[in-house]
XYZ file of C-alpha atoms in Angstrom:
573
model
C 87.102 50.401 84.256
C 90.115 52.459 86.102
C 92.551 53.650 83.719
C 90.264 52.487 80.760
C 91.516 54.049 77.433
C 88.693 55.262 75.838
C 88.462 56.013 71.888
C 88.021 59.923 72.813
C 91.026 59.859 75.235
C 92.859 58.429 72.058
C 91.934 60.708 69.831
C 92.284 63.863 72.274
C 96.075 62.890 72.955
C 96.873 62.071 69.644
C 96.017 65.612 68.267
C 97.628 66.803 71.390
C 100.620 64.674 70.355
C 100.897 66.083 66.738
C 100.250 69.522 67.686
C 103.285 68.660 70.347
C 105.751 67.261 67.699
C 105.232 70.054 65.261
C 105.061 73.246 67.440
C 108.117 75.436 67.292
C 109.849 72.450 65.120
C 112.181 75.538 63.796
C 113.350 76.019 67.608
C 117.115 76.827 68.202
C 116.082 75.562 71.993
C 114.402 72.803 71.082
C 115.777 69.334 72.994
C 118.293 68.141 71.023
C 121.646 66.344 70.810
C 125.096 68.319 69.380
C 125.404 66.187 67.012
C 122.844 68.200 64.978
C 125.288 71.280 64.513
C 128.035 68.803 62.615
C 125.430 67.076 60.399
C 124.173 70.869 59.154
C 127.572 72.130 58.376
C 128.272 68.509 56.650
C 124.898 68.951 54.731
C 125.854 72.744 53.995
C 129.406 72.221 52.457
C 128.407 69.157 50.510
C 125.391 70.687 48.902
C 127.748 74.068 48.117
C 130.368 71.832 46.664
C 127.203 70.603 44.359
C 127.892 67.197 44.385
C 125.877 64.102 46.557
C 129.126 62.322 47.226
C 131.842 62.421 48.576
C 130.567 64.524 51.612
C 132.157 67.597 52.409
C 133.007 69.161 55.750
C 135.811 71.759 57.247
C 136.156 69.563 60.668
C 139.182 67.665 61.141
C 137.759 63.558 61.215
C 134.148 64.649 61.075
C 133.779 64.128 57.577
C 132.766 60.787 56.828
C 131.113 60.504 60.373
C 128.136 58.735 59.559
C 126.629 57.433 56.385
C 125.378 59.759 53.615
C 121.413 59.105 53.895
C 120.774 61.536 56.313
C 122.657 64.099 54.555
C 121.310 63.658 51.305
C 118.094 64.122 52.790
C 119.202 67.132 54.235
C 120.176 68.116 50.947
C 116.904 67.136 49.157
C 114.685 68.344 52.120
C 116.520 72.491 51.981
C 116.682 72.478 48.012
C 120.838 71.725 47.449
C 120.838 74.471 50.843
C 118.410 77.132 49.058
C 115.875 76.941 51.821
C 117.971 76.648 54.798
C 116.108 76.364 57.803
C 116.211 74.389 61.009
C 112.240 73.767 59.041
C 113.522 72.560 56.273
C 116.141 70.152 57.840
C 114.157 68.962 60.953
C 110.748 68.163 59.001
C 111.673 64.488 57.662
C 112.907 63.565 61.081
C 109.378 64.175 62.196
C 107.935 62.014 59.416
C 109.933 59.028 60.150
C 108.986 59.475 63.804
C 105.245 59.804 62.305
C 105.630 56.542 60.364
C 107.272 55.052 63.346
C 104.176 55.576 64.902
C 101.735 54.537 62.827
C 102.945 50.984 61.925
C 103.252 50.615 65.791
C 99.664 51.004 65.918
C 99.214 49.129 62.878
C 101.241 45.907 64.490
C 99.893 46.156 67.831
C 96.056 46.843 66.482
C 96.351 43.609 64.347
C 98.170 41.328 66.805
C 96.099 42.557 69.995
C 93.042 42.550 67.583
C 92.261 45.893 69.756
C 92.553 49.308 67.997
C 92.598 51.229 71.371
C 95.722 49.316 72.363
C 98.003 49.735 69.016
C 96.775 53.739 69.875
C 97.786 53.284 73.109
C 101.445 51.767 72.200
C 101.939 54.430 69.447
C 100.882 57.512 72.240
C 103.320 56.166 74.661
C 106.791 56.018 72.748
C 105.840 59.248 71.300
C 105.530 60.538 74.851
C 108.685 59.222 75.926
C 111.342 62.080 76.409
C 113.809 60.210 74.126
C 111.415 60.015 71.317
C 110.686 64.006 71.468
C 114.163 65.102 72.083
C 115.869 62.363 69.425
C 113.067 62.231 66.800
C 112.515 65.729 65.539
C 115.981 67.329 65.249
C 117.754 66.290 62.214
C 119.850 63.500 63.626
C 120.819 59.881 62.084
C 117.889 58.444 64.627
C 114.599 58.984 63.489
C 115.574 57.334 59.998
C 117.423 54.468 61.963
C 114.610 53.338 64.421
C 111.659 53.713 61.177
C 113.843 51.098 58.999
C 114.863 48.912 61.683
C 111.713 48.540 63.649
C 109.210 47.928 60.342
C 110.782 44.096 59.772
C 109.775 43.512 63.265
C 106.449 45.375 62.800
C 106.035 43.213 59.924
C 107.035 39.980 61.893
C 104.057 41.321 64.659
C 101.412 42.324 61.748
C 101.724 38.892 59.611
C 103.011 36.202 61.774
C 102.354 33.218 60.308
C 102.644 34.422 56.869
C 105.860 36.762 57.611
C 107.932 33.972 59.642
C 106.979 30.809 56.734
C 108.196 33.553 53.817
C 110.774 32.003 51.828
C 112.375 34.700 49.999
C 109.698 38.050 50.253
C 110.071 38.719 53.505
C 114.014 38.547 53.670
C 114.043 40.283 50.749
C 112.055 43.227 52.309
C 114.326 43.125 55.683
C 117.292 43.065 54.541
C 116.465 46.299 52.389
C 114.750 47.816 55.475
C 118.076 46.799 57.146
C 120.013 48.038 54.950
C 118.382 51.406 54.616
C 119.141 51.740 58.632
C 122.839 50.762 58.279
C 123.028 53.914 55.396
C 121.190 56.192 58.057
C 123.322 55.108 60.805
C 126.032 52.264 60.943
C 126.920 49.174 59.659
C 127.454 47.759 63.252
C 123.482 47.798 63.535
C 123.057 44.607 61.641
C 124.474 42.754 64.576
C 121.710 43.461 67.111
C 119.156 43.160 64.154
C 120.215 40.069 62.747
C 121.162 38.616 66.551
C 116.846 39.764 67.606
C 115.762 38.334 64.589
C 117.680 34.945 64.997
C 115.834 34.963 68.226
C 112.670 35.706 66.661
C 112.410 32.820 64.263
C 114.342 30.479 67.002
C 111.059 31.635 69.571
C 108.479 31.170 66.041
C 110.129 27.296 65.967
C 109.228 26.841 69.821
C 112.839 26.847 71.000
C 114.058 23.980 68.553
C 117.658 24.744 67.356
C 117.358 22.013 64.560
C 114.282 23.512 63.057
C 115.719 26.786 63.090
C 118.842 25.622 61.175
C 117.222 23.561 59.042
C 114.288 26.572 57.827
C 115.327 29.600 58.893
C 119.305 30.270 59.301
C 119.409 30.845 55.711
C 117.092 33.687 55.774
C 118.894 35.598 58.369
C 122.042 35.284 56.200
C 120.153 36.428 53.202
C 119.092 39.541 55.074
C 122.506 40.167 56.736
C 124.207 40.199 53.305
C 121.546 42.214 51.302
C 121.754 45.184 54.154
C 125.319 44.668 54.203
C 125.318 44.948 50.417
C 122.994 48.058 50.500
C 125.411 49.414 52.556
C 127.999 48.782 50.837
C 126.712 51.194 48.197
C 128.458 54.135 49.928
C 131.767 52.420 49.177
C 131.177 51.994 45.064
C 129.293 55.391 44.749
C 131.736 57.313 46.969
C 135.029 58.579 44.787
C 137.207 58.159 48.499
C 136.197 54.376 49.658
C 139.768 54.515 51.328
C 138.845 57.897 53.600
C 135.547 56.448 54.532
C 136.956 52.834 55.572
C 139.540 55.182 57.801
C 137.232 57.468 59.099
C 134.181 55.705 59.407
C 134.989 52.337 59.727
C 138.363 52.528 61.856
C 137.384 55.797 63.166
C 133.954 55.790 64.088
C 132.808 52.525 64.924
C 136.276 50.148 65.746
C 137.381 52.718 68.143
C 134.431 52.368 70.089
C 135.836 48.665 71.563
C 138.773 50.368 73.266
C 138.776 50.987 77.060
C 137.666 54.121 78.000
C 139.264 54.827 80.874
C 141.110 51.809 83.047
C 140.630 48.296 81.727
C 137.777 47.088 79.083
C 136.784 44.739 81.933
C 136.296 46.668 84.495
C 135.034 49.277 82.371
C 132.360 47.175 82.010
C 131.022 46.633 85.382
C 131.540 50.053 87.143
C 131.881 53.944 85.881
C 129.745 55.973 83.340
C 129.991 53.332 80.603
C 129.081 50.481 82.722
C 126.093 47.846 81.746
C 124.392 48.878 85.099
C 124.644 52.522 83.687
C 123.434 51.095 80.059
C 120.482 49.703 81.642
C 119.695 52.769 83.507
C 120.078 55.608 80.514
C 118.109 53.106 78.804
C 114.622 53.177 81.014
C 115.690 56.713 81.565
C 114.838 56.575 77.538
C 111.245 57.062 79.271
C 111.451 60.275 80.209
C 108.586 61.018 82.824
C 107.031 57.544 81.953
C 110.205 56.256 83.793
C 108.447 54.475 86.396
C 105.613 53.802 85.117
C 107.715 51.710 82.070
C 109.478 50.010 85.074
C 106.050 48.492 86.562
C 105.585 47.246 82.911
C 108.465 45.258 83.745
C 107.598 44.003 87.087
C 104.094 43.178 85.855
C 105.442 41.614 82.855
C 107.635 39.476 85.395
C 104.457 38.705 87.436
C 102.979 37.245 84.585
C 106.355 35.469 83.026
C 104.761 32.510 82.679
C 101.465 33.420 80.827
C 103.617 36.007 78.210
C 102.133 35.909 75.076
C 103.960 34.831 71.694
C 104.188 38.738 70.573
C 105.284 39.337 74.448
C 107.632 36.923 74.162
C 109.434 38.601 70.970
C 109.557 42.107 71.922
C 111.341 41.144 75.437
C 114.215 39.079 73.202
C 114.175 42.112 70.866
C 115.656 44.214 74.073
C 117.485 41.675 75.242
C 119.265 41.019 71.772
C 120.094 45.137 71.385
C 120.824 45.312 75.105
C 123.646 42.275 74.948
C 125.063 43.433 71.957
C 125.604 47.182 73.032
C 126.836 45.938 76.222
C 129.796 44.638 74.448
C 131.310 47.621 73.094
C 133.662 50.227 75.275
C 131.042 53.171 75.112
C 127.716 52.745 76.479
C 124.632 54.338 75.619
C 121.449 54.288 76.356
C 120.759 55.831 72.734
C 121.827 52.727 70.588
C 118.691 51.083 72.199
C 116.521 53.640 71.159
C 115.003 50.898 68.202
C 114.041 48.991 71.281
C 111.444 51.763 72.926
C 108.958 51.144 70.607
C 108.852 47.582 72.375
C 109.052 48.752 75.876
C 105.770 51.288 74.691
C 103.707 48.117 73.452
C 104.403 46.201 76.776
C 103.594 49.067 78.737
C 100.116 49.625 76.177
C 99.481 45.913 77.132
C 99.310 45.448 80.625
C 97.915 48.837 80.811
C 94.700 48.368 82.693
C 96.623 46.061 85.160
C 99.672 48.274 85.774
C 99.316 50.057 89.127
C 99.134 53.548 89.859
C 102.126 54.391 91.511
C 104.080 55.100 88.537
C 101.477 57.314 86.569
C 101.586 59.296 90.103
C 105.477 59.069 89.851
C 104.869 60.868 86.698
C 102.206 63.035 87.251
C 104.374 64.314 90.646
C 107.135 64.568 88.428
C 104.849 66.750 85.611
C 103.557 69.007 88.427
C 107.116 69.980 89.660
C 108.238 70.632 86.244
C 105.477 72.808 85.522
C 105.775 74.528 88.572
C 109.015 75.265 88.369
C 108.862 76.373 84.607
C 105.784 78.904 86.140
C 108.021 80.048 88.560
C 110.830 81.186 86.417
C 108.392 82.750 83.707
C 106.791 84.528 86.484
C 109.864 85.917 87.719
C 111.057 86.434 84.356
C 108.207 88.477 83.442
C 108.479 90.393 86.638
C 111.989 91.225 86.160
C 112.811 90.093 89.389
C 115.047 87.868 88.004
C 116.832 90.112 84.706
C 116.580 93.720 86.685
C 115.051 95.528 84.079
C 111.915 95.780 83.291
C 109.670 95.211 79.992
C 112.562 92.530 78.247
C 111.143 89.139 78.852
C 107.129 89.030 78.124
C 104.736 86.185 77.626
C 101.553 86.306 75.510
C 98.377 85.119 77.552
C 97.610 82.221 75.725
C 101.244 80.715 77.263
C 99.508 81.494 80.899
C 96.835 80.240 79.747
C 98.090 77.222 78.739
C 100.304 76.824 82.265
C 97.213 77.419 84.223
C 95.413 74.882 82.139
C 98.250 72.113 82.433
C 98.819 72.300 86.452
C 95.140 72.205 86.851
C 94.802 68.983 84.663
C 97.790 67.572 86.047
C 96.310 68.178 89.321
C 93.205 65.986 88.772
C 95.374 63.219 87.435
C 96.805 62.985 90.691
C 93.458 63.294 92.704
C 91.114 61.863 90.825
C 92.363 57.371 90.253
C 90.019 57.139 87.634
C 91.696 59.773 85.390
C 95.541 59.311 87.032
C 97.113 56.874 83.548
C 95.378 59.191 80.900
C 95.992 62.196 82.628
C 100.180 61.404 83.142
C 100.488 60.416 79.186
C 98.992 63.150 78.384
C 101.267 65.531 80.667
C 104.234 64.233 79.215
C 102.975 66.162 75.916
C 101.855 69.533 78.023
C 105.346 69.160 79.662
C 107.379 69.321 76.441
C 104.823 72.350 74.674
C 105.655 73.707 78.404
C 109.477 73.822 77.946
C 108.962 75.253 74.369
C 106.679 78.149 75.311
C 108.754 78.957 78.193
C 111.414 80.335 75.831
C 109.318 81.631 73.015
C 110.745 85.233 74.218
C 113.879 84.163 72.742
C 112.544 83.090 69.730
C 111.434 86.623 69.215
C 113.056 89.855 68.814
C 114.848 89.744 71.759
C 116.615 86.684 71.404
C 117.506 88.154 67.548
C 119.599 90.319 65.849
C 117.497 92.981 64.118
C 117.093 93.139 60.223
C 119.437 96.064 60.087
C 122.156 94.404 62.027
C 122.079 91.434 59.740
C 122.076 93.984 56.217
C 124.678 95.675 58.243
C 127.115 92.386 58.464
C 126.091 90.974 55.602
C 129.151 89.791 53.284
C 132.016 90.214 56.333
C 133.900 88.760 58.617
C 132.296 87.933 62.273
C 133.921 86.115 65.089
C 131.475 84.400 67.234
C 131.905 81.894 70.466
C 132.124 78.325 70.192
C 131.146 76.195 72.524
C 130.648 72.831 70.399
C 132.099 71.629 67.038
C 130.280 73.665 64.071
C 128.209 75.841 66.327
C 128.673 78.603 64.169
C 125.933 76.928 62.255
C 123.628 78.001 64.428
C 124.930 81.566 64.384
C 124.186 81.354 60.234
C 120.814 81.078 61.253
C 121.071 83.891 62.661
C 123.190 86.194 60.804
C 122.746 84.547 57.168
C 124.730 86.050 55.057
C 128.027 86.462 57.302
C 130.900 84.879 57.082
C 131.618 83.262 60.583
C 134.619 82.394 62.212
C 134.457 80.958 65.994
C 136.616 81.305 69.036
C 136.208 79.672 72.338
C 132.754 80.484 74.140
C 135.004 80.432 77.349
C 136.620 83.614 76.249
C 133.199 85.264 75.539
C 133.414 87.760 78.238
C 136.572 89.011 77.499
C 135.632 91.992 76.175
C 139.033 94.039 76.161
C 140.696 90.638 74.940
C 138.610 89.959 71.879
C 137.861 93.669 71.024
C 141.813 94.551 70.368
C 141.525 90.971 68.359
C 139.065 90.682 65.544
C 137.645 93.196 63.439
C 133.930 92.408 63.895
C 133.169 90.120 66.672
C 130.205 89.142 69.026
C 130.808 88.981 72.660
C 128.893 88.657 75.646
C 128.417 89.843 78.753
C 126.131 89.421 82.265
C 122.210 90.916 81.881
C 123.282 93.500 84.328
C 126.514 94.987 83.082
C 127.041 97.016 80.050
C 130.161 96.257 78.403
C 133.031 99.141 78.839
C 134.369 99.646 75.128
C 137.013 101.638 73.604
C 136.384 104.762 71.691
C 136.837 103.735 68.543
C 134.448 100.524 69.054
C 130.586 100.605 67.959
C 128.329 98.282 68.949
C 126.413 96.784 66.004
C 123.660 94.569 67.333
C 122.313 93.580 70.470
C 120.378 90.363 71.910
C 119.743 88.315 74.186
C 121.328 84.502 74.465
C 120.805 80.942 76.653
C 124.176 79.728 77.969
C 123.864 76.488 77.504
C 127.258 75.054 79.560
C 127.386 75.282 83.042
C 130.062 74.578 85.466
C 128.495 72.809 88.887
C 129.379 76.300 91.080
C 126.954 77.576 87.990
C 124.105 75.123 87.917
C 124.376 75.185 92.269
C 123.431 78.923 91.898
C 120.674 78.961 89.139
C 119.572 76.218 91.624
C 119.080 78.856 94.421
C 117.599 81.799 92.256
C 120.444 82.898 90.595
C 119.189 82.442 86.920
C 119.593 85.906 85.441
C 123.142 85.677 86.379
C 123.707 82.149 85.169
C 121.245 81.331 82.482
C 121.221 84.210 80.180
C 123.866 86.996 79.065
C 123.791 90.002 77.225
C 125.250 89.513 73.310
C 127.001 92.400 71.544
C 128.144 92.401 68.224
C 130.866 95.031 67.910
C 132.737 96.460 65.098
C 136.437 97.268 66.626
C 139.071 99.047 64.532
C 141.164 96.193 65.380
C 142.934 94.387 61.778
C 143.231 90.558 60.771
C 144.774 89.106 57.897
C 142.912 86.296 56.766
C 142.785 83.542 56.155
C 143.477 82.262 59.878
C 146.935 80.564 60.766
C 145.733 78.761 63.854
C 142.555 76.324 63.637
C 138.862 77.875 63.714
C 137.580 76.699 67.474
C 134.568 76.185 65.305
C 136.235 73.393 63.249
């Protein structure tokens, strides 16, 4: 049958899959979200200070920014900070993604009573872009989806036996619950506890009586236990008052007020509208975009025929999507516990979905391939840098281009092959942005081991760009003791040379830096801008990458003096 998925398909893109989520896991380019820079300097000071609570952190409000679960994990996972590595921090995130995964299959397998389709479900939200870029850094997500999704796996795997519990089951979700609200927020109970009301109000066939009557209870069991669990932070934590300011007030009430005009209107037009919301969310998708929207259509089609598990995974959206839409900021990450839904519905209707949007995808997976060729060819050539020998690539990563444009290529000719073919470009595609910049995972995108003995134990300025980005530089240059300024001041040279003592600045691939006598440089590598203005981005757009994309860093010693410590604020901090 077209577009059958066969056991050996299965099997072929789940290893692909693995190998996928684990490759270059200790990647300082890997797809990621800034919040991970804050959460490692939060996890850093509050293992030094050698305590689990209260958490520790040298930004100004970003202390108490999100419950302690993740951190203490971060804490247990590098050793109280002994074994501090992007490694050692990211590598949980990637086992609650795992587990994510595999009680997907486990619900859908049971409730579909097909094996190949709980596969199929678990392969596509692990292909989806916001699933790779959100589920292996260490961020509060890939804890947050795991605990809220498995009550609702359960609900799928037991039915009957699940929906009639009396007092296991809520006992069992409202832990799970609560174990998400300590990973992420307390807010997250209301979508939860909103879905599952709509859950056991479906399980009743519609009748609001029987509901009340056998069921209302539980839901209020479950909201107070997580609550409760929750509420753990407050007794354990020696400051309850700072985290009910910071957290509470800070983080999550703030979140209601109009972002720019009028709460209203905020809500119907601009970046934080619902139509926006809706979009970010299927943009979730990543290349499966399309093809996750005819899952939608199809599912429409066939409204009237849904299926009692159908039926409960659409009011799971639509219970997160109506409660997100209500506060001020929008995102299409607080519906990220919903994708696993959208990845069953699209693992259901699979053989009947047309082909227009695996071709969407597959079109989409050549161009990005293409285009990543391109710029490693040039790269390699120099034609883009100027100099030649800097920027190499081992054959296996040509081989492995080759290999992915010629696969992706028969997806798109060949119909038979077109659905198994797209999912499983969506894996080559993100091994494909990761081998592109293995050369700056190397020695050239490193200080050498001298440079870091050399440093070791003083002071170095480096540029900031986001909030505790210097954490990234202590990867680095471990050892150091950072300081940041602002990264728009990093090719100042004269500026920040007759500043600091012992600073790193940076400068365009084909211009040495003009120093003064009594300056030395002390290391040299290569570094990824990674903000752009739109003049910027216009012109790496037309071929202008090495002038754009990557600059020349120098770390210089200057005989220039500082007393410490620092009067003015750290642009670090």
């Amino acid at each position: 049958m077209r577009g059958s998925f066969s056991y050996r398909s299965a099997i072929a893109i789940l290893l692909l899959g693995i190998f996928t989520y684990l490759y270059a896991l200790d990647s300082r380019f890997a797809p990621k979200n800034g919040d991970e820079y804050p959460y490692m300097h939060i996890v850093r000071m509050t293992a030094d200070a050698g305590a689990w609570l209260p958490l520790q952190s040298e930004m100004d409000g970003i202390k108490n920014t999100k419950p302690p679960l993740l951190f203490w994990g971060g804490i247990a996972s590098t050793a109280w900070g002994s074994d501090w590595s992007l490694f050692a921090l990211r590598w949980p995130s990637v086992l609650y993604t795992g587990l994510t995964a595999f009680f997907l299959f486990l619900a859908v397998a049971r409730f579909s009573g097909k094996k190949q389709t709980g596969m199929l479900a678990a392969l596509v939200w692990l292909s989806f872009f916001a699933s790779y870029r959100y589920g292996r850094p260490f961020l509060t997500d890939p804890p947050e989806v795991f605990w809220l999704s498995l009550p609702f796996f359960a609900l799928l795997y037991w039915g009957r036996a699940a929906f009639e519990s009396k007092l296991l089951f809520p006992l069992l979700a409202g832990a799970s619950f609560g174990m998400a609200l300590l990973s992420k927020s307390f807010a997250y109970i209301v979508p939860a506890a909103f879905a599952l009301g709509l859950f056991y109000w479906r399980w009743r066939e519609w009748s609001i009586p029987k509901v009340l009557l056998k069921d209302l209870y539980k839901v209020i069991l479950i909201t107070l236990l997580a609550l409760g669990v929750f509420a753990l932070w407050f007794v354990l934590d020696p400051f309850p008052e700072a985290v009910w300011k910071e957290f509470v007030l800070g983080e999550n009430a703030g979140k209601f007020e109009a972002r720019s005009s009028h709460y209203l209107l905020d809500l119907v037009r601009g970046g934080d509208s619902i139509w926006m919301l809706a979009l970010t969310t299927l943009a979730n998708a990543g290349l499966f975009t399309f093809v996750l929207i005819s899952a939608l259509l199809q599912c429409w089609r066939e409204r009237r025929f849904l299926s009692l598990e159908e039926s409960l995974l659409l009011l799971l959206v639509l219970a997160f999507f109506i409660v997100f839409s209500l506060p001020s900021q929008r995102s299409g990450r607080y519906l990220l516990p919903v994708m696993p839904a959208f990845a069953v519905l699209i693992a259901i209707y699979w053989e009947r979905l047309p082909l227009w949007g695996f071709r969407i995808a597959l079109l989409l997976q050549l161009i990005l391939l293409s285009a990543l060729s391109w710029v490693g060819g040039n790269l390699q050539l120099s034609n883009f840098l100027g100099q030649p020998g800097i920027w190499n690539y081992s054959l296996w990563h040509w081989g492995f281009m080759g290999t992915s444009i010629a696969l992706v290529l028969l997806g798109i000719f060949n119909r038979d092959r077109s659905k198994v073919i797209a999912l499983a470009g969506c894996f080559l595609c993100y091994c494909a942005l990761t081998t592109s910049l293995s050369p700056l995972e190397g020695a050239l995108g490193r200080y050498s081991q001298s440079t870091i003995r050399d440093v070791a134990g003083k002071d170095v300025w480096v540029p900031c760009d986001y909030r505790a980005k210097d954490e990234e530089y202590r990867l680095l240059l471990p050892g150091a003791i950072l300081h940041g300024y602002l990264a728009k001041d990093a090719s100042q040279i004269d500026l920040l040379t007759n500043t600091y003592p012992l600073v790193a600045v940076q400068s365009a691939i084909d211009v040495e830096p003009v120093l003064c006598e009594s300056c030395q440089i002390v290391g040299k590598r290569m570094e990824m801008r990674a903000r752009h203005s739109n003049a910027e981005i216009q012109a790496i757009l037309k071929g202008h990458i090495g002038e754009h994309l990557f600059v020349n860093e120098y770390l210089i010693s200057t005989p220039a003096t500082m007393t410490l410590p620092l009067v003015g604020k750290d642009a670090c901090r």
